[in-house]
Amino acid sequence: MKNTFYVTTPIFYANDAPHMGHIYTTVLADIIARYHRMVGKETFFLTGTDEHGDKIIRSATATGKGPQAFVDANVLKFKELFSSLDISYDFFIRTSDQENHWPGAKAVWTKLVAAGDIYKGTYRGLYCVGCETFITEKELVSGKCPLHDTIPERIEEENYFFRLSKYTNEIREKIENGDIAIFPQARRNETLALLSNDPVDVSFSRPEGDIPWGIPVPNDNGQMIYVWCDALSNYLSALGFGRDDHENFDKFWPADVHVIGKDISRFHTVIWPAMLLSAGIPLPKTILIHGFITSRGKKMSKTIGNVVDPNQYIAEFGSDSMRYYLAREIPTTEDGDFTYERFVELYNANLANGLGNLVSRTLKMAERYFSGSVMKNTIGDIPLRTKLEKVSCVANGEGYGIPYVIDNMFLPAYHKSMESFDINGAMDEIWKIIRTLDGYIADYEPFKLIKTDKEKTENIIWGVLYGLYYVSSALAPVMPRTAGSISGFLRASLDKEGKPRAFKTESPSAPLFARK
Ligand code: ME8
């Protein structure tokens, strides 16, 4: 079995500071990356910025800066925000990086030429700068691009075209036979429909005179490689494709999953596979397409005035709470709403009152009754395990079969969800355990039992601590700080199989999540 894992985000336009949508994708990809590292896979997590094209030049010009200085300043904002959200990327690719990106982008171009799939032609039609893409009359709504609500520009220019039409049947077959998995199913069907509409060849370069900021076409300095051809190659260039140091490419390609938003589905499910087929490079295994974050039911936009500033939430609630909200509340593959009210509601119910309260009262009991030193004793059978089995948190019979770092008898449904990129589902599994542990305390009332039966009480507290140990392990990909804090409070010593044998707990000086 391949023991490496390669996950990517789109590369984001560096024409502004990052917003909630960028963070959403990146947090999802980070959870996936952290999960696969946790289960022992050598993981490469790539993110980065898309820095060429019309949109960037125009924004740079508007601020009076040169394009390089302009993107440099925005890239810093991305990196700062990613760092405050604990995004554990292994590499940050920038398309203006002539050393790391350009050789790969040019090598892809050269391969497309060698396959006979690049030819010169004249493009007459419409261009949406917001999308950095050519758009047809059919796609317009009231004469405007439906995504950007702007009137596209009419252009006529000589371009190089990519023979996309040559590959559409092959891509359809690969999707149908599962060589490329597209999640969710509805997006897969959408792609298949798109492919049967006979896609036309696409323009793959723009005249240098119009777009002077980009990668020159090899052997033709009068043309610049089109932003999307440039951008998509980042997934290869970041691994060293086209350079001498291509060990990462040899090790990690094909990508296990490209995480993207629904706005750029066609580029990733049709154009990107066609480019790879033409270049003779294996196809990515999965494309995970998520929906849009909305605010009060509307797409976030500066003009509507419903844009959410992630920094404000991180400052007020902490980065883990933000990660929690995105992972739990936004349906992974559909649109989801982001509002302050809902954020506070969920924070109080599930973090402050749910997880935080369970951790703090269990630790208090451990400290008060047992001076923090809790071990399982042989007295009495306290049926926590049966309780967990009932809510399918523990596998019946055999283990889950994969050598997980965390107890493989625990959380089979959690692993299943994580492996199929159902982050919401995985979170539900963790909260099932939290609720079960809460119920266990409510049923056995250790705070009363301690007066009559200390040994039985110890087994109950031991059971909750044991459950919390696995909760913290399972939470680690989503809420790395919280997971670290909980395991620091539990101070478990492990047996030879890596399962908790005893706890020597320490109480937190402040609540994990202060109520708001
Ligand atoms: O399209 N909700 O860059 P981009 C959720 N450079 N996700 C959102 C979102 C929202 N409201 N808005 C944006 C580009 N996103 C190209 C990509 S890849 C080879 C080149 C996220 O800055 C989502 O992942 O417009 C979407 O696909 C991406 O940001 C678009 O980012």
mmCIF file with all atom_site columns, C-alpha atoms in Angstrom, residues 138-298:
data_model
loop_
_atom_site.group_PDB
_atom_site.id
_atom_site.type_symbol
_atom_site.label_atom_id
_atom_site.label_alt_id
_atom_site.label_comp_id
_atom_site.label_asym_id
_atom_site.label_entity_id
_atom_site.label_seq_id
_atom_site.pdbx_PDB_ins_code
_atom_site.Cartn_x
_atom_site.Cartn_y
_atom_site.Cartn_z
_atom_site.occupancy
_atom_site.B_iso_or_equiv
_atom_site.pdbx_formal_charge
_atom_site.auth_seq_id
_atom_site.auth_comp_id
_atom_site.auth_asym_id
_atom_site.auth_atom_id
_atom_site.pdbx_PDB_model_num
ATOM 1   C CA . LYS A 1 138 ? -24.818 31.449 -23.006 1.00 0.00 ? 138 LYS A CA 1
ATOM 2   C CA . GLU A 1 139 ? -23.206 31.606 -19.576 1.00 0.00 ? 139 GLU A CA 1
ATOM 3   C CA . LEU A 1 140 ? -24.148 35.252 -18.963 1.00 0.00 ? 140 LEU A CA 1
ATOM 4   C CA . VAL A 1 141 ? -27.067 36.281 -16.788 1.00 0.00 ? 141 VAL A CA 1
ATOM 5   C CA . SER A 1 142 ? -28.572 39.610 -17.914 1.00 0.00 ? 142 SER A CA 1
ATOM 6   C CA . GLY A 1 143 ? -25.389 40.255 -19.872 1.00 0.00 ? 143 GLY A CA 1
ATOM 7   C CA . LYS A 1 144 ? -23.175 39.765 -16.813 1.00 0.00 ? 144 LYS A CA 1
ATOM 8   C CA . CYS A 1 145 ? -20.875 37.066 -15.388 1.00 0.00 ? 145 CYS A CA 1
ATOM 9   C CA . PRO A 1 146 ? -23.089 35.365 -12.775 1.00 0.00 ? 146 PRO A CA 1
ATOM 10  C CA . LEU A 1 147 ? -20.181 34.916 -10.353 1.00 0.00 ? 147 LEU A CA 1
ATOM 11  C CA . HIS A 1 148 ? -18.839 38.453 -10.431 1.00 0.00 ? 148 HIS A CA 1
ATOM 12  C CA . ASP A 1 149 ? -21.873 40.416 -11.562 1.00 0.00 ? 149 ASP A CA 1
ATOM 13  C CA . THR A 1 150 ? -19.707 42.297 -14.053 1.00 0.00 ? 150 THR A CA 1
ATOM 14  C CA . ILE A 1 151 ? -20.004 42.815 -17.803 1.00 0.00 ? 151 ILE A CA 1
ATOM 15  C CA . PRO A 1 152 ? -17.254 40.784 -19.516 1.00 0.00 ? 152 PRO A CA 1
ATOM 16  C CA . GLU A 1 153 ? -14.862 42.429 -21.951 1.00 0.00 ? 153 GLU A CA 1
ATOM 17  C CA . ARG A 1 154 ? -15.027 41.742 -25.662 1.00 0.00 ? 154 ARG A CA 1
ATOM 18  C CA . ILE A 1 155 ? -11.638 40.780 -27.004 1.00 0.00 ? 155 ILE A CA 1
ATOM 19  C CA . GLU A 1 156 ? -10.118 39.584 -30.232 1.00 0.00 ? 156 GLU A CA 1
ATOM 20  C CA . GLU A 1 157 ? -6.593  38.322 -30.091 1.00 0.00 ? 157 GLU A CA 1
ATOM 21  C CA . GLU A 1 158 ? -4.189  35.738 -31.371 1.00 0.00 ? 158 GLU A CA 1
ATOM 22  C CA . ASN A 1 159 ? -3.676  32.953 -28.852 1.00 0.00 ? 159 ASN A CA 1
ATOM 23  C CA . TYR A 1 160 ? -2.337  29.464 -28.568 1.00 0.00 ? 160 TYR A CA 1
ATOM 24  C CA . PHE A 1 161 ? -5.143  26.956 -28.098 1.00 0.00 ? 161 PHE A CA 1
ATOM 25  C CA . PHE A 1 162 ? -5.107  23.656 -26.223 1.00 0.00 ? 162 PHE A CA 1
ATOM 26  C CA . ARG A 1 163 ? -6.783  20.688 -27.888 1.00 0.00 ? 163 ARG A CA 1
ATOM 27  C CA . LEU A 1 164 ? -9.113  19.935 -24.984 1.00 0.00 ? 164 LEU A CA 1
ATOM 28  C CA . SER A 1 165 ? -11.685 18.314 -27.254 1.00 0.00 ? 165 SER A CA 1
ATOM 29  C CA . LYS A 1 166 ? -9.285  15.447 -27.996 1.00 0.00 ? 166 LYS A CA 1
ATOM 30  C CA . TYR A 1 167 ? -9.481  14.203 -24.402 1.00 0.00 ? 167 TYR A CA 1
ATOM 31  C CA . THR A 1 168 ? -13.100 14.576 -23.374 1.00 0.00 ? 168 THR A CA 1
ATOM 32  C CA . ASN A 1 169 ? -14.100 10.968 -24.067 1.00 0.00 ? 169 ASN A CA 1
ATOM 33  C CA . GLU A 1 170 ? -11.126 9.599  -22.213 1.00 0.00 ? 170 GLU A CA 1
ATOM 34  C CA . ILE A 1 171 ? -11.831 11.818 -19.200 1.00 0.00 ? 171 ILE A CA 1
ATOM 35  C CA . ARG A 1 172 ? -15.457 10.727 -19.159 1.00 0.00 ? 172 ARG A CA 1
ATOM 36  C CA . GLU A 1 173 ? -14.338 7.099  -19.109 1.00 0.00 ? 173 GLU A CA 1
ATOM 37  C CA . LYS A 1 174 ? -11.853 7.744  -16.297 1.00 0.00 ? 174 LYS A CA 1
ATOM 38  C CA . ILE A 1 175 ? -14.541 9.392  -14.200 1.00 0.00 ? 175 ILE A CA 1
ATOM 39  C CA . GLU A 1 176 ? -17.052 6.662  -14.960 1.00 0.00 ? 176 GLU A CA 1
ATOM 40  C CA . ASN A 1 177 ? -14.690 3.831  -14.086 1.00 0.00 ? 177 ASN A CA 1
ATOM 41  C CA . GLY A 1 178 ? -13.549 5.547  -10.887 1.00 0.00 ? 178 GLY A CA 1
ATOM 42  C CA . ASP A 1 179 ? -9.953  6.355  -11.907 1.00 0.00 ? 179 ASP A CA 1
ATOM 43  C CA . ILE A 1 180 ? -10.750 9.920  -10.901 1.00 0.00 ? 180 ILE A CA 1
ATOM 44  C CA . ALA A 1 181 ? -13.168 10.197 -8.000  1.00 0.00 ? 181 ALA A CA 1
ATOM 45  C CA . ILE A 1 182 ? -15.166 13.401 -7.811  1.00 0.00 ? 182 ILE A CA 1
ATOM 46  C CA . PHE A 1 183 ? -16.878 14.196 -4.493  1.00 0.00 ? 183 PHE A CA 1
ATOM 47  C CA . PRO A 1 184 ? -19.753 14.846 -4.020  1.00 0.00 ? 184 PRO A CA 1
ATOM 48  C CA . GLN A 1 185 ? -21.778 12.766 -6.452  1.00 0.00 ? 185 GLN A CA 1
ATOM 49  C CA . ALA A 1 186 ? -23.769 15.787 -7.669  1.00 0.00 ? 186 ALA A CA 1
ATOM 50  C CA . ARG A 1 187 ? -20.568 17.485 -8.851  1.00 0.00 ? 187 ARG A CA 1
ATOM 51  C CA . ARG A 1 188 ? -19.458 14.280 -10.530 1.00 0.00 ? 188 ARG A CA 1
ATOM 52  C CA . ASN A 1 189 ? -22.724 14.186 -12.469 1.00 0.00 ? 189 ASN A CA 1
ATOM 53  C CA . GLU A 1 190 ? -22.318 17.842 -13.345 1.00 0.00 ? 190 GLU A CA 1
ATOM 54  C CA . THR A 1 191 ? -18.861 17.127 -14.769 1.00 0.00 ? 191 THR A CA 1
ATOM 55  C CA . LEU A 1 192 ? -20.163 14.194 -16.809 1.00 0.00 ? 192 LEU A CA 1
ATOM 56  C CA . ALA A 1 193 ? -22.882 16.442 -18.235 1.00 0.00 ? 193 ALA A CA 1
ATOM 57  C CA . LEU A 1 194 ? -20.292 19.080 -19.074 1.00 0.00 ? 194 LEU A CA 1
ATOM 58  C CA . LEU A 1 195 ? -18.186 16.498 -20.849 1.00 0.00 ? 195 LEU A CA 1
ATOM 59  C CA . SER A 1 196 ? -21.029 15.309 -23.023 1.00 0.00 ? 196 SER A CA 1
ATOM 60  C CA . ASN A 1 197 ? -21.631 18.882 -24.197 1.00 0.00 ? 197 ASN A CA 1
ATOM 61  C CA . ASP A 1 198 ? -18.636 18.601 -26.528 1.00 0.00 ? 198 ASP A CA 1
ATOM 62  C CA . PRO A 1 199 ? -16.260 21.051 -24.870 1.00 0.00 ? 199 PRO A CA 1
ATOM 63  C CA . VAL A 1 200 ? -14.389 23.225 -27.349 1.00 0.00 ? 200 VAL A CA 1
ATOM 64  C CA . ASP A 1 201 ? -10.647 23.804 -27.327 1.00 0.00 ? 201 ASP A CA 1
ATOM 65  C CA . VAL A 1 202 ? -9.504  26.428 -24.856 1.00 0.00 ? 202 VAL A CA 1
ATOM 66  C CA . SER A 1 203 ? -7.215  29.400 -25.209 1.00 0.00 ? 203 SER A CA 1
ATOM 67  C CA . PHE A 1 204 ? -3.950  28.720 -23.372 1.00 0.00 ? 204 PHE A CA 1
ATOM 68  C CA . SER A 1 205 ? -2.005  31.941 -23.882 1.00 0.00 ? 205 SER A CA 1
ATOM 69  C CA . ARG A 1 206 ? -2.541  35.688 -24.017 1.00 0.00 ? 206 ARG A CA 1
ATOM 70  C CA . PRO A 1 207 ? -0.562  38.281 -25.984 1.00 0.00 ? 207 PRO A CA 1
ATOM 71  C CA . GLU A 1 208 ? 2.351   39.708 -24.012 1.00 0.00 ? 208 GLU A CA 1
ATOM 72  C CA . GLY A 1 209 ? 1.326   43.220 -25.024 1.00 0.00 ? 209 GLY A CA 1
ATOM 73  C CA . ASP A 1 210 ? -2.005  42.813 -23.175 1.00 0.00 ? 210 ASP A CA 1
ATOM 74  C CA . ILE A 1 211 ? -0.828  40.775 -20.194 1.00 0.00 ? 211 ILE A CA 1
ATOM 75  C CA . PRO A 1 212 ? 2.808   41.625 -19.530 1.00 0.00 ? 212 PRO A CA 1
ATOM 76  C CA . TRP A 1 213 ? 2.842   39.941 -16.089 1.00 0.00 ? 213 TRP A CA 1
ATOM 77  C CA . GLY A 1 214 ? 3.230   36.177 -16.424 1.00 0.00 ? 214 GLY A CA 1
ATOM 78  C CA . ILE A 1 215 ? 5.343   33.319 -17.703 1.00 0.00 ? 215 ILE A CA 1
ATOM 79  C CA . PRO A 1 216 ? 6.464   33.717 -21.324 1.00 0.00 ? 216 PRO A CA 1
ATOM 80  C CA . VAL A 1 217 ? 5.534   30.867 -23.649 1.00 0.00 ? 217 VAL A CA 1
ATOM 81  C CA . PRO A 1 218 ? 8.672   28.798 -24.327 1.00 0.00 ? 218 PRO A CA 1
ATOM 82  C CA . ASN A 1 219 ? 10.074  29.827 -27.727 1.00 0.00 ? 219 ASN A CA 1
ATOM 83  C CA . ASP A 1 220 ? 7.575   32.659 -28.207 1.00 0.00 ? 220 ASP A CA 1
ATOM 84  C CA . ASN A 1 221 ? 8.104   35.690 -26.020 1.00 0.00 ? 221 ASN A CA 1
ATOM 85  C CA . GLY A 1 222 ? 5.198   37.456 -27.692 1.00 0.00 ? 222 GLY A CA 1
ATOM 86  C CA . GLN A 1 223 ? 2.766   35.267 -25.748 1.00 0.00 ? 223 GLN A CA 1
ATOM 87  C CA . MET A 1 224 ? 2.274   34.597 -22.051 1.00 0.00 ? 224 MET A CA 1
ATOM 88  C CA . ILE A 1 225 ? 1.069   31.258 -20.709 1.00 0.00 ? 225 ILE A CA 1
ATOM 89  C CA . TYR A 1 226 ? -2.599  31.688 -19.789 1.00 0.00 ? 226 TYR A CA 1
ATOM 90  C CA . VAL A 1 227 ? -3.191  32.071 -16.054 1.00 0.00 ? 227 VAL A CA 1
ATOM 91  C CA . TRP A 1 228 ? -5.087  28.802 -15.651 1.00 0.00 ? 228 TRP A CA 1
ATOM 92  C CA . CYS A 1 229 ? -2.477  26.722 -17.479 1.00 0.00 ? 229 CYS A CA 1
ATOM 93  C CA . ASP A 1 230 ? 0.162   28.438 -15.337 1.00 0.00 ? 230 ASP A CA 1
ATOM 94  C CA . ALA A 1 231 ? -1.881  27.999 -12.149 1.00 0.00 ? 231 ALA A CA 1
ATOM 95  C CA . LEU A 1 232 ? -2.852  24.340 -12.564 1.00 0.00 ? 232 LEU A CA 1
ATOM 96  C CA . SER A 1 233 ? 0.781   23.356 -13.135 1.00 0.00 ? 233 SER A CA 1
ATOM 97  C CA . ASN A 1 234 ? 1.532   24.450 -9.560  1.00 0.00 ? 234 ASN A CA 1
ATOM 98  C CA . TYR A 1 235 ? 0.443   21.041 -8.309  1.00 0.00 ? 235 TYR A CA 1
ATOM 99  C CA . LEU A 1 236 ? 3.358   19.543 -10.211 1.00 0.00 ? 236 LEU A CA 1
ATOM 100 C CA . SER A 1 237 ? 5.944   22.327 -10.023 1.00 0.00 ? 237 SER A CA 1
ATOM 101 C CA . ALA A 1 238 ? 5.726   22.445 -6.223  1.00 0.00 ? 238 ALA A CA 1
ATOM 102 C CA . LEU A 1 239 ? 6.976   18.846 -6.165  1.00 0.00 ? 239 LEU A CA 1
ATOM 103 C CA . GLY A 1 240 ? 9.932   19.648 -8.416  1.00 0.00 ? 240 GLY A CA 1
ATOM 104 C CA . PHE A 1 241 ? 8.437   18.621 -11.745 1.00 0.00 ? 241 PHE A CA 1
ATOM 105 C CA . GLY A 1 242 ? 10.575  20.159 -14.510 1.00 0.00 ? 242 GLY A CA 1
ATOM 106 C CA . ARG A 1 243 ? 13.519  20.651 -12.163 1.00 0.00 ? 243 ARG A CA 1
ATOM 107 C CA . ASP A 1 244 ? 16.530  18.511 -11.297 1.00 0.00 ? 244 ASP A CA 1
ATOM 108 C CA . ASP A 1 245 ? 15.314  18.014 -7.730  1.00 0.00 ? 245 ASP A CA 1
ATOM 109 C CA . HIS A 1 246 ? 12.151  16.072 -8.522  1.00 0.00 ? 246 HIS A CA 1
ATOM 110 C CA . GLU A 1 247 ? 12.310  13.485 -5.706  1.00 0.00 ? 247 GLU A CA 1
ATOM 111 C CA . ASN A 1 248 ? 9.089   14.826 -4.241  1.00 0.00 ? 248 ASN A CA 1
ATOM 112 C CA . PHE A 1 249 ? 7.376   14.480 -7.590  1.00 0.00 ? 249 PHE A CA 1
ATOM 113 C CA . ASP A 1 250 ? 8.530   10.871 -7.843  1.00 0.00 ? 250 ASP A CA 1
ATOM 114 C CA . LYS A 1 251 ? 7.421   10.221 -4.300  1.00 0.00 ? 251 LYS A CA 1
ATOM 115 C CA . PHE A 1 252 ? 4.084   12.055 -4.024  1.00 0.00 ? 252 PHE A CA 1
ATOM 116 C CA . TRP A 1 253 ? 2.488   12.342 -7.451  1.00 0.00 ? 253 TRP A CA 1
ATOM 117 C CA . PRO A 1 254 ? -0.339  11.577 -8.303  1.00 0.00 ? 254 PRO A CA 1
ATOM 118 C CA . ALA A 1 255 ? -2.184  13.812 -5.846  1.00 0.00 ? 255 ALA A CA 1
ATOM 119 C CA . ASP A 1 256 ? -4.437  11.926 -3.476  1.00 0.00 ? 256 ASP A CA 1
ATOM 120 C CA . VAL A 1 257 ? -6.849  14.820 -3.253  1.00 0.00 ? 257 VAL A CA 1
ATOM 121 C CA . HIS A 1 258 ? -7.241  18.297 -4.695  1.00 0.00 ? 258 HIS A CA 1
ATOM 122 C CA . VAL A 1 259 ? -9.540  20.284 -2.381  1.00 0.00 ? 259 VAL A CA 1
ATOM 123 C CA . ILE A 1 260 ? -11.332 23.056 -4.287  1.00 0.00 ? 260 ILE A CA 1
ATOM 124 C CA . GLY A 1 261 ? -14.461 25.211 -4.230  1.00 0.00 ? 261 GLY A CA 1
ATOM 125 C CA . LYS A 1 262 ? -17.329 24.658 -6.654  1.00 0.00 ? 262 LYS A CA 1
ATOM 126 C CA . ASP A 1 263 ? -16.426 27.800 -8.632  1.00 0.00 ? 263 ASP A CA 1
ATOM 127 C CA . ILE A 1 264 ? -13.349 26.169 -10.127 1.00 0.00 ? 264 ILE A CA 1
ATOM 128 C CA . SER A 1 265 ? -14.721 22.704 -10.660 1.00 0.00 ? 265 SER A CA 1
ATOM 129 C CA . ARG A 1 266 ? -14.526 22.734 -14.497 1.00 0.00 ? 266 ARG A CA 1
ATOM 130 C CA . PHE A 1 267 ? -10.856 23.682 -14.441 1.00 0.00 ? 267 PHE A CA 1
ATOM 131 C CA . HIS A 1 268 ? -10.018 20.778 -12.153 1.00 0.00 ? 268 HIS A CA 1
ATOM 132 C CA . THR A 1 269 ? -12.348 18.092 -13.446 1.00 0.00 ? 269 THR A CA 1
ATOM 133 C CA . VAL A 1 270 ? -12.023 18.739 -17.178 1.00 0.00 ? 270 VAL A CA 1
ATOM 134 C CA . ILE A 1 271 ? -9.120  20.989 -18.175 1.00 0.00 ? 271 ILE A CA 1
ATOM 135 C CA . TRP A 1 272 ? -6.590  19.696 -15.637 1.00 0.00 ? 272 TRP A CA 1
ATOM 136 C CA . PRO A 1 273 ? -7.124  15.975 -16.425 1.00 0.00 ? 273 PRO A CA 1
ATOM 137 C CA . ALA A 1 274 ? -6.915  16.811 -20.149 1.00 0.00 ? 274 ALA A CA 1
ATOM 138 C CA . MET A 1 275 ? -3.593  18.583 -19.637 1.00 0.00 ? 275 MET A CA 1
ATOM 139 C CA . LEU A 1 276 ? -2.231  15.635 -17.687 1.00 0.00 ? 276 LEU A CA 1
ATOM 140 C CA . LEU A 1 277 ? -3.419  13.110 -20.258 1.00 0.00 ? 277 LEU A CA 1
ATOM 141 C CA . SER A 1 278 ? -1.789  15.162 -23.005 1.00 0.00 ? 278 SER A CA 1
ATOM 142 C CA . ALA A 1 279 ? 1.452   15.458 -21.024 1.00 0.00 ? 279 ALA A CA 1
ATOM 143 C CA . GLY A 1 280 ? 1.414   11.720 -20.193 1.00 0.00 ? 280 GLY A CA 1
ATOM 144 C CA . ILE A 1 281 ? 1.296   12.335 -16.443 1.00 0.00 ? 281 ILE A CA 1
ATOM 145 C CA . PRO A 1 282 ? -0.908  10.207 -14.128 1.00 0.00 ? 282 PRO A CA 1
ATOM 146 C CA . LEU A 1 283 ? -4.199  11.758 -13.036 1.00 0.00 ? 283 LEU A CA 1
ATOM 147 C CA . PRO A 1 284 ? -5.059  12.888 -9.495  1.00 0.00 ? 284 PRO A CA 1
ATOM 148 C CA . LYS A 1 285 ? -7.083  10.329 -7.543  1.00 0.00 ? 285 LYS A CA 1
ATOM 149 C CA . THR A 1 286 ? -9.736  12.528 -5.988  1.00 0.00 ? 286 THR A CA 1
ATOM 150 C CA . ILE A 1 287 ? -11.199 15.959 -6.450  1.00 0.00 ? 287 ILE A CA 1
ATOM 151 C CA . LEU A 1 288 ? -13.104 17.129 -3.399  1.00 0.00 ? 288 LEU A CA 1
ATOM 152 C CA . ILE A 1 289 ? -15.422 19.992 -4.246  1.00 0.00 ? 289 ILE A CA 1
ATOM 153 C CA . HIS A 1 290 ? -16.903 22.021 -1.430  1.00 0.00 ? 290 HIS A CA 1
ATOM 154 C CA . GLY A 1 291 ? -19.661 24.613 -1.506  1.00 0.00 ? 291 GLY A CA 1
ATOM 155 C CA . PHE A 1 292 ? -19.630 28.305 -0.717  1.00 0.00 ? 292 PHE A CA 1
ATOM 156 C CA . ILE A 1 293 ? -19.654 29.980 2.624   1.00 0.00 ? 293 ILE A CA 1
ATOM 157 C CA . THR A 1 294 ? -22.505 32.402 2.744   1.00 0.00 ? 294 THR A CA 1
ATOM 158 C CA . SER A 1 295 ? -23.475 35.018 5.268   1.00 0.00 ? 295 SER A CA 1
ATOM 159 C CA . ARG A 1 296 ? -27.177 35.274 6.059   1.00 0.00 ? 296 ARG A CA 1
ATOM 160 C CA . GLY A 1 297 ? -27.869 33.131 3.038   1.00 0.00 ? 297 GLY A CA 1
ATOM 161 C CA . LYS A 1 298 ? -25.968 35.356 0.619   1.00 0.00 ? 298 LYS A CA 1
#
